[in-house]
Amino acid sequence: MKERAENEGADKLVAFGLGAPEPDVPVVLDDSNSGNPGPDRDQAEPEETEVSSPEFLPCPPGYIYVLDPELYHKRIQTRGDKLKWMRNSDSGQRIRELLLAYEHLARPYPLATYPADMSDRWLDLRHRFPNFDQVLNLFESRYALASLRPDTPVCFPPILLLGEPGVGKSAFSKAVCVAVGIEYGEIPMAGISETFSISGLDLGWSTGRPGSVMEIVSGAGHANPIILLDEIDKCGTGGSGGNPYAPLHILLERHSAATFQDVAFRMPADMSWVNWIATANDALAIPVSLLTRFRQIEVLSPTREQMRKVVQSIYASRRETVSNGDLFPPDLDPAVVERLTLLSPRQVGLVLEDAMGNAARNQDARAEQLIIMPDDIFLPEIPGRRSIGFFKT
């Protein structure tokens, strides 16, 4: 039994690149479904098998361990685990493969830094999103602080953007990720009514898997992506799966996020470097205990003058995303811009997409360059805007 345990432990070390295999040593696994029991089947197995763990060196500067490598190693090697993935069962194999898929988080994992031309990128964001000056002031102040020392990782406090629907909160958040050059993940909070969407589900369940935060960090390639909690004021709290706000109380505080436990892994994970942006229409629908963890910034609807810049920015984006949009000229007709300034940023994007189709349909009749004309624009009805209570600090 002792020899078999040692051989099995060596095999697992090889799987993680942590040791060399024993040459020509057979490993016999107990397969209760095979009808051919291993030589030790009738002997009592020890409760635990001790396997020596390799030494793990400290991370170099600019890297962290998201998962503690020693705890992760022990988790993989645990013989007494109730999941018993070593027994060759289908569920055991699934669990083993899932755990191994996150093995890179138990190695030194990089922290993304700001690009060298970040100052120019902030100016570009100010031009494209003129009604986001207040939040850009916060971003730039944090960038200035990070710039005092080279290669300082991107890190800013949790930010809550409050504003009417359609003013561009989500679009701005995505644009910040592109400008800063780090990965972006989104958790649509509307309709979520359980905790496991965020903090994972125990692997003992057939649908068990890590939560969305762990998945985003794992796929990002660095430990400090930006995660957008979209419409955080609209998630449900009355379901039997727990309150989805609960894990956010841990994740939005750096000291507690450093030991966040995803239920699927049952070990601490360092999520303290994740950057958070949330959006909401109504601050009163969010628990006060959660609100106090955010820098809350009210985003006002753009003025008429600001909308002229916003319209051109949205048009430039649609030229890149709409099929054959690059066939249209870089700038909109001024008369078209003026008509679109009556709309919200979200409505502008929808109307422009339809207008591009209308212009393409009318091109032959006009015998002119493919261009959006005022008669291609059909303005939707603009319902009366209701007032929204904002909570701002």
Protein backbone atom coordinates (compact mmCIF):
# COMPACT_ATOMS: atom_id res chain seq x y z
CA MET A 1 0.00 0.00 0.00
CA LYS A 2 2.76 2.41 0.86
CA GLU A 3 4.51 1.75 -2.45
CA ARG A 4 1.28 2.25 -4.39
CA ALA A 5 0.56 5.54 -2.63
CA GLU A 6 4.05 6.82 -3.35
CA ASN A 7 3.74 5.93 -7.02
CA GLU A 8 0.36 7.63 -7.33
CA GLY A 9 1.72 10.76 -5.66
CA ALA A 10 4.68 10.82 -8.05
CA ASP A 11 2.33 10.54 -11.03
CA LYS A 12 0.41 13.59 -9.86
CA LEU A 13 3.57 15.59 -9.30
CA VAL A 14 4.51 14.89 -12.91
CA ALA A 15 1.06 16.06 -14.06
CA PHE A 16 1.81 19.44 -12.48
CA GLY A 17 5.40 19.58 -13.69
CA LEU A 18 6.57 19.24 -10.09
CA GLY A 19 8.59 16.06 -10.21
CA ALA A 20 9.95 13.27 -12.37
CA PRO A 21 8.17 9.93 -12.87
CA GLU A 22 9.47 6.71 -11.37
CA PRO A 23 10.67 4.58 -14.33
CA ASP A 24 8.74 1.42 -15.12
CA VAL A 25 6.76 1.38 -11.87
CA PRO A 26 3.18 0.14 -12.38
CA VAL A 27 0.36 2.06 -10.72
CA VAL A 28 -2.69 0.01 -9.82
CA LEU A 29 -5.94 1.91 -9.33
CA ASP A 30 -8.84 0.32 -7.50
CA ASP A 31 -11.69 0.17 -10.02
CA SER A 32 -14.73 -1.20 -8.24
CA ASN A 33 -16.62 -1.52 -11.55
CA SER A 34 -14.01 -3.55 -13.38
CA GLY A 35 -14.49 -6.89 -11.61
CA ASN A 36 -10.73 -7.10 -11.28
CA PRO A 37 -9.82 -5.65 -7.90
CA GLY A 38 -6.33 -4.41 -7.23
CA PRO A 39 -4.03 -6.48 -5.07
CA ASP A 40 -4.81 -4.46 -1.94
CA ARG A 41 -8.59 -4.36 -2.26
CA ASP A 42 -9.19 -6.53 0.79
CA GLN A 43 -6.80 -4.55 2.93
CA ALA A 44 -7.90 -1.54 4.95
CA GLU A 45 -6.73 1.68 3.34
CA PRO A 46 -5.20 4.35 5.55
CA GLU A 47 -7.32 7.42 6.18
CA GLU A 48 -4.73 9.71 4.61
CA THR A 49 -1.80 9.31 2.30
CA GLU A 50 1.08 11.63 2.98
CA VAL A 51 2.76 12.97 -0.12
CA SER A 52 5.60 15.40 0.25
CA SER A 53 4.83 18.79 -1.31
CA PRO A 54 7.43 20.63 -3.37
CA GLU A 55 8.78 23.98 -2.26
CA PHE A 56 7.07 27.01 -3.74
CA LEU A 57 9.14 30.13 -4.27
CA PRO A 58 7.82 33.67 -3.66
CA CYS A 59 6.34 35.45 -6.67
CA PRO A 60 8.57 37.86 -8.59
CA PRO A 61 7.55 41.54 -8.64
CA GLY A 62 4.45 42.15 -10.73
CA TYR A 63 3.01 38.67 -10.09
CA ILE A 64 0.80 37.08 -7.44
CA TYR A 65 -0.51 33.64 -6.56
CA VAL A 66 -4.28 33.75 -7.04
CA LEU A 67 -4.54 30.27 -5.53
CA ASP A 68 -2.10 29.28 -2.82
CA PRO A 69 0.08 26.66 -4.57
CA GLU A 70 0.59 24.53 -1.48
CA LEU A 71 -3.12 24.42 -0.66
CA TYR A 72 -3.96 23.75 -4.30
CA HIS A 73 -1.42 20.93 -4.42
CA LYS A 74 -2.88 19.37 -1.28
CA ARG A 75 -6.41 19.78 -2.62
CA ILE A 76 -5.51 17.83 -5.74
CA GLN A 77 -3.73 15.12 -3.75
CA THR A 78 -6.31 14.58 -1.01
CA ARG A 79 -7.15 10.87 -0.89
CA GLY A 80 -9.88 11.29 1.70
CA ASP A 81 -11.83 13.76 -0.44
CA LYS A 82 -15.49 12.80 -0.60
CA LEU A 83 -15.43 13.42 -4.37
CA LYS A 84 -12.88 10.58 -4.87
CA TRP A 85 -11.81 11.56 -8.34
CA MET A 86 -9.07 8.91 -8.20
CA ARG A 87 -11.72 6.18 -8.44
CA ASN A 88 -12.09 6.63 -12.22
CA SER A 89 -15.77 7.54 -11.97
CA ASP A 90 -17.22 9.87 -14.58
CA SER A 91 -17.93 12.58 -12.02
CA GLY A 92 -14.49 12.13 -10.51
CA GLN A 93 -12.84 12.57 -13.89
CA ARG A 94 -14.89 15.71 -14.54
CA ILE A 95 -13.85 17.19 -11.21
CA ARG A 96 -10.21 16.36 -11.80
CA GLU A 97 -10.20 17.97 -15.24
CA LEU A 98 -11.95 21.07 -13.92
CA LEU A 99 -9.45 21.54 -11.09
CA LEU A 100 -6.52 21.03 -13.44
CA ALA A 101 -7.95 23.69 -15.79
CA TYR A 102 -7.28 26.31 -13.09
CA GLU A 103 -3.78 25.11 -12.25
CA HIS A 104 -2.24 28.26 -13.82
CA LEU A 105 -3.76 30.32 -10.98
CA ALA A 106 -1.50 28.40 -8.56
CA ARG A 107 1.55 29.62 -10.49
CA PRO A 108 2.88 33.20 -10.55
CA TYR A 109 0.10 35.14 -12.30
CA PRO A 110 0.86 38.59 -13.78
CA LEU A 111 -0.62 41.95 -12.85
CA ALA A 112 -1.34 44.24 -15.83
CA THR A 113 0.23 47.71 -15.88
CA TYR A 114 -0.72 50.94 -17.65
CA PRO A 115 0.42 51.49 -21.26
CA ALA A 116 3.13 54.10 -21.87
CA ASP A 117 0.77 56.47 -23.74
CA MET A 118 -1.98 56.40 -21.11
CA SER A 119 -2.16 60.20 -20.85
CA ASP A 120 -3.19 60.43 -24.52
CA ARG A 121 -5.75 57.71 -23.99
CA TRP A 122 -7.41 59.62 -21.15
CA LEU A 123 -7.74 62.63 -23.47
CA ASP A 124 -9.37 60.46 -26.12
CA LEU A 125 -11.88 59.15 -23.57
CA ARG A 126 -12.72 62.70 -22.50
CA HIS A 127 -13.43 63.60 -26.12
CA ARG A 128 -15.63 60.55 -26.72
CA PHE A 129 -17.45 60.65 -23.35
CA PRO A 130 -17.71 64.35 -22.40
CA ASN A 131 -20.34 63.71 -19.71
CA PHE A 132 -17.98 61.39 -17.78
CA ASP A 133 -15.55 64.08 -16.61
CA GLN A 134 -16.04 63.35 -12.92
CA VAL A 135 -15.24 59.65 -13.14
CA LEU A 136 -12.33 60.33 -15.51
CA ASN A 137 -10.92 62.70 -12.89
CA LEU A 138 -10.88 59.78 -10.46
CA PHE A 139 -9.25 57.44 -12.98
CA GLU A 140 -6.58 59.96 -13.86
CA SER A 141 -5.73 60.70 -10.24
CA ARG A 142 -5.19 56.99 -9.59
CA TYR A 143 -3.09 56.75 -12.73
CA ALA A 144 -0.96 59.70 -11.58
CA LEU A 145 -0.40 57.94 -8.25
CA ALA A 146 0.60 54.71 -10.00
CA SER A 147 2.97 56.60 -12.32
CA LEU A 148 5.17 57.61 -9.39
CA ARG A 149 6.86 54.22 -9.71
CA PRO A 150 7.34 52.27 -12.97
CA ASP A 151 5.36 49.09 -13.62
CA THR A 152 2.79 49.75 -10.90
CA PRO A 153 -0.26 47.49 -11.55
CA VAL A 154 -3.60 48.96 -12.64
CA CYS A 155 -5.68 49.38 -9.50
CA PHE A 156 -8.57 51.68 -8.67
CA PRO A 157 -11.35 51.61 -6.04
CA PRO A 158 -14.79 50.13 -6.78
CA ILE A 159 -16.83 52.67 -8.75
CA LEU A 160 -20.61 52.90 -9.02
CA LEU A 161 -21.95 54.88 -12.00
CA LEU A 162 -25.44 56.20 -11.33
CA GLY A 163 -27.52 57.65 -14.11
CA GLU A 164 -30.61 57.43 -16.29
CA PRO A 165 -30.92 54.49 -18.72
CA GLY A 166 -29.04 54.93 -21.97
CA VAL A 167 -26.53 57.65 -20.96
CA GLY A 168 -23.59 55.40 -21.88
CA LYS A 169 -22.48 53.88 -18.56
CA SER A 170 -21.80 50.37 -19.91
CA ALA A 171 -20.23 51.66 -23.13
CA PHE A 172 -17.92 53.90 -21.10
CA SER A 173 -16.87 51.01 -18.85
CA LYS A 174 -15.90 48.90 -21.87
CA ALA A 175 -14.05 51.83 -23.43
CA VAL A 176 -12.01 52.26 -20.24
CA CYS A 177 -10.91 48.60 -20.45
CA VAL A 178 -9.79 49.03 -24.05
CA ALA A 179 -7.93 52.25 -23.22
CA VAL A 180 -6.16 50.80 -20.19
CA GLY A 181 -5.35 47.61 -22.10
CA ILE A 182 -6.66 45.06 -19.60
CA GLU A 183 -9.28 42.37 -19.91
CA TYR A 184 -12.95 43.09 -19.31
CA GLY A 185 -15.57 40.80 -17.82
CA GLU A 186 -19.26 41.50 -17.34
CA ILE A 187 -21.70 40.08 -14.81
CA PRO A 188 -25.29 41.06 -15.73
CA MET A 189 -26.82 41.49 -12.28
CA ALA A 190 -30.41 41.95 -13.47
CA GLY A 191 -32.34 38.83 -12.58
CA ILE A 192 -29.57 37.09 -10.59
CA SER A 193 -31.16 35.71 -7.44
CA GLU A 194 -28.56 33.31 -6.02
CA THR A 195 -24.98 33.47 -4.76
CA PHE A 196 -23.46 30.62 -6.80
CA SER A 197 -23.50 32.68 -10.01
CA ILE A 198 -20.80 34.81 -8.39
CA SER A 199 -19.15 32.58 -5.79
CA GLY A 200 -19.44 29.14 -7.40
CA LEU A 201 -21.24 25.86 -6.70
CA ASP A 202 -19.76 22.88 -4.86
CA LEU A 203 -18.22 20.33 -7.20
CA GLY A 204 -20.20 17.59 -5.48
CA TRP A 205 -23.16 18.72 -7.58
CA SER A 206 -23.33 17.58 -11.19
CA THR A 207 -23.53 21.23 -12.28
CA GLY A 208 -20.89 22.39 -9.81
CA ARG A 209 -18.28 24.78 -11.13
CA PRO A 210 -16.45 27.98 -10.15
CA GLY A 211 -18.33 31.26 -10.08
CA SER A 212 -18.16 34.00 -12.69
CA VAL A 213 -15.50 36.01 -10.83
CA MET A 214 -13.08 33.09 -10.75
CA GLU A 215 -13.81 32.31 -14.42
CA ILE A 216 -13.18 35.91 -15.50
CA VAL A 217 -9.87 36.12 -13.62
CA SER A 218 -8.79 32.74 -14.97
CA GLY A 219 -9.49 33.70 -18.57
CA ALA A 220 -8.09 37.23 -18.34
CA GLY A 221 -4.42 36.28 -18.30
CA HIS A 222 -3.78 38.67 -15.41
CA ALA A 223 -5.09 39.05 -11.87
CA ASN A 224 -6.47 42.59 -12.16
CA PRO A 225 -9.13 42.66 -14.90
CA ILE A 226 -12.03 45.10 -14.81
CA ILE A 227 -15.34 43.43 -13.93
CA LEU A 228 -18.57 45.27 -14.71
CA LEU A 229 -21.53 44.62 -12.42
CA ASP A 230 -24.17 45.81 -14.85
CA GLU A 231 -27.50 47.00 -13.41
CA ILE A 232 -26.55 46.10 -9.86
CA ASP A 233 -29.78 47.67 -8.60
CA LYS A 234 -31.95 45.09 -10.39
CA CYS A 235 -30.83 41.72 -9.01
CA GLY A 236 -33.27 39.57 -7.04
CA THR A 237 -32.76 38.82 -3.36
CA GLY A 238 -35.66 36.53 -2.47
CA GLY A 239 -34.50 33.24 -3.99
CA SER A 240 -33.60 30.07 -2.11
CA GLY A 241 -30.02 30.18 -3.47
CA GLY A 242 -28.93 32.98 -1.15
CA ASN A 243 -28.52 36.72 -1.55
CA PRO A 244 -26.28 37.58 -4.56
CA TYR A 245 -25.15 40.73 -2.77
CA ALA A 246 -23.50 38.65 -0.02
CA PRO A 247 -20.28 37.66 -1.85
CA LEU A 248 -19.89 41.22 -3.15
CA HIS A 249 -19.50 42.46 0.42
CA ILE A 250 -16.33 40.37 0.55
CA LEU A 251 -15.07 41.04 -2.97
CA LEU A 252 -15.37 44.84 -2.81
CA GLU A 253 -13.05 45.15 0.21
CA ARG A 254 -9.40 44.49 -0.62
CA HIS A 255 -8.50 42.93 2.72
CA SER A 256 -11.34 40.39 2.57
CA ALA A 257 -11.07 39.85 -1.20
CA ALA A 258 -7.51 38.61 -0.64
CA THR A 259 -8.94 35.44 0.94
CA PHE A 260 -12.17 35.09 -1.04
CA GLN A 261 -13.35 31.47 -1.17
CA ASP A 262 -15.00 30.20 -4.31
CA VAL A 263 -17.29 27.38 -3.17
CA ALA A 264 -16.08 25.06 -5.94
CA PHE A 265 -12.45 25.24 -4.78
CA ARG A 266 -12.89 25.40 -1.02
CA MET A 267 -9.66 27.33 -0.59
CA PRO A 268 -8.76 31.03 -0.41
CA ALA A 269 -8.28 32.90 -3.70
CA ASP A 270 -6.64 36.33 -3.93
CA MET A 271 -9.16 38.57 -5.71
CA SER A 272 -7.85 41.76 -4.11
CA TRP A 273 -6.48 43.14 -7.38
CA VAL A 274 -9.74 42.89 -9.35
CA ASN A 275 -11.04 46.31 -10.46
CA TRP A 276 -14.79 46.86 -10.16
CA ILE A 277 -17.24 49.13 -12.00
CA ALA A 278 -20.97 48.89 -11.30
CA THR A 279 -23.87 50.62 -13.03
CA ALA A 280 -27.30 51.47 -11.67
CA ASN A 281 -30.30 53.70 -12.24
CA ASP A 282 -31.56 53.85 -8.66
CA ALA A 283 -29.20 53.89 -5.68
CA LEU A 284 -32.10 53.37 -3.26
CA ALA A 285 -32.56 49.81 -4.58
CA ILE A 286 -29.03 48.83 -3.45
CA PRO A 287 -28.29 47.87 0.17
CA VAL A 288 -26.58 50.69 2.04
CA SER A 289 -23.92 48.25 3.29
CA LEU A 290 -22.92 47.69 -0.34
CA LEU A 291 -23.19 51.33 -1.40
CA THR A 292 -20.60 52.38 1.17
CA ARG A 293 -18.03 50.17 -0.56
CA PHE A 294 -18.26 52.18 -3.80
CA ARG A 295 -17.11 55.59 -4.97
CA GLN A 296 -20.53 56.76 -6.20
CA ILE A 297 -20.59 59.09 -9.18
CA GLU A 298 -23.66 60.51 -10.86
CA VAL A 299 -23.46 60.52 -14.65
CA LEU A 300 -25.69 63.24 -16.11
CA SER A 301 -27.25 63.09 -19.55
CA PRO A 302 -25.02 64.88 -22.09
CA THR A 303 -25.84 68.48 -22.92
CA ARG A 304 -26.77 69.39 -26.51
CA GLU A 305 -23.20 70.53 -27.15
CA GLN A 306 -21.74 67.36 -25.63
CA MET A 307 -24.12 65.23 -27.66
CA ARG A 308 -22.53 66.47 -30.89
CA LYS A 309 -19.27 64.81 -29.82
CA VAL A 310 -21.08 61.74 -28.52
CA VAL A 311 -22.96 61.25 -31.80
CA GLN A 312 -19.74 61.34 -33.84
CA SER A 313 -18.11 58.92 -31.38
CA ILE A 314 -21.01 56.46 -31.62
CA TYR A 315 -21.01 56.77 -35.40
CA ALA A 316 -17.28 55.91 -35.51
CA SER A 317 -18.01 52.83 -33.39
CA ARG A 318 -20.87 51.72 -35.66
CA ARG A 319 -18.65 52.07 -38.74
CA GLU A 320 -16.47 49.37 -37.15
CA THR A 321 -19.21 47.04 -35.93
CA VAL A 322 -22.05 47.24 -38.49
CA SER A 323 -21.72 45.06 -41.58
CA ASN A 324 -19.97 47.11 -44.33
CA GLY A 325 -20.03 50.14 -42.07
CA ASP A 326 -16.51 51.02 -43.24
CA LEU A 327 -18.00 51.99 -46.65
CA PHE A 328 -19.53 55.10 -45.06
CA PRO A 329 -17.45 58.31 -44.79
CA PRO A 330 -15.67 59.02 -41.47
CA ASP A 331 -17.86 62.00 -40.52
CA LEU A 332 -21.62 62.42 -40.35
CA ASP A 333 -23.49 65.15 -42.18
CA PRO A 334 -23.93 68.10 -39.74
CA ALA A 335 -27.70 68.10 -40.31
CA VAL A 336 -27.83 64.44 -39.28
CA VAL A 337 -25.79 65.16 -36.16
CA GLU A 338 -28.21 67.89 -35.14
CA ARG A 339 -31.21 65.57 -35.42
CA LEU A 340 -29.50 62.88 -33.36
CA THR A 341 -28.59 65.24 -30.51
CA LEU A 342 -32.24 65.01 -29.42
CA LEU A 343 -31.74 61.37 -28.42
CA SER A 344 -29.96 59.53 -25.61
CA PRO A 345 -26.60 57.86 -26.44
CA ARG A 346 -28.23 54.43 -26.46
CA GLN A 347 -30.97 55.59 -28.84
CA VAL A 348 -28.39 57.19 -31.12
CA GLY A 349 -26.67 53.83 -31.64
CA LEU A 350 -29.92 52.09 -32.56
CA VAL A 351 -31.10 54.86 -34.88
CA LEU A 352 -27.71 55.01 -36.63
CA GLU A 353 -27.79 51.29 -37.39
CA ASP A 354 -31.21 51.66 -39.02
CA ALA A 355 -30.06 54.78 -40.87
CA MET A 356 -27.12 52.92 -42.39
CA GLY A 357 -29.54 50.34 -43.78
CA ASN A 358 -31.83 53.05 -45.10
CA ALA A 359 -28.91 54.82 -46.79
CA ALA A 360 -27.78 51.59 -48.45
CA ARG A 361 -31.33 50.95 -49.72
CA ASN A 362 -31.63 54.47 -51.11
CA GLN A 363 -28.15 54.67 -52.63
CA ASP A 364 -29.10 53.74 -56.21
CA ALA A 365 -31.97 56.21 -56.33
CA ARG A 366 -29.68 59.00 -55.17
CA ALA A 367 -26.76 58.05 -57.45
CA GLU A 368 -24.50 59.58 -54.83
CA GLN A 369 -21.80 58.44 -52.42
CA LEU A 370 -22.98 56.09 -49.69
CA ILE A 371 -23.85 58.62 -46.99
CA ILE A 372 -26.48 59.01 -44.29
CA MET A 373 -28.89 61.82 -45.11
CA PRO A 374 -31.41 63.49 -42.78
CA ASP A 375 -34.30 61.63 -44.43
CA ASP A 376 -32.62 58.31 -43.47
CA ILE A 377 -33.13 59.19 -39.81
CA PHE A 378 -36.35 58.11 -38.12
CA LEU A 379 -36.55 59.43 -34.59
CA PRO A 380 -38.32 57.25 -32.03
CA GLU A 381 -40.85 58.68 -29.65
CA ILE A 382 -39.10 60.11 -26.61
CA PRO A 383 -41.21 59.37 -23.51
CA GLY A 384 -41.17 61.78 -20.63
CA ARG A 385 -38.18 61.15 -18.44
CA ARG A 386 -39.00 60.26 -14.87
CA SER A 387 -36.85 61.67 -12.11
CA ILE A 388 -34.42 59.34 -10.41
CA GLY A 389 -33.09 59.67 -6.88
CA PHE A 390 -29.29 59.70 -6.79
CA PHE A 391 -27.08 59.05 -3.84
CA LYS A 392 -23.76 60.76 -4.28
CA THR A 393 -20.69 61.32 -2.17
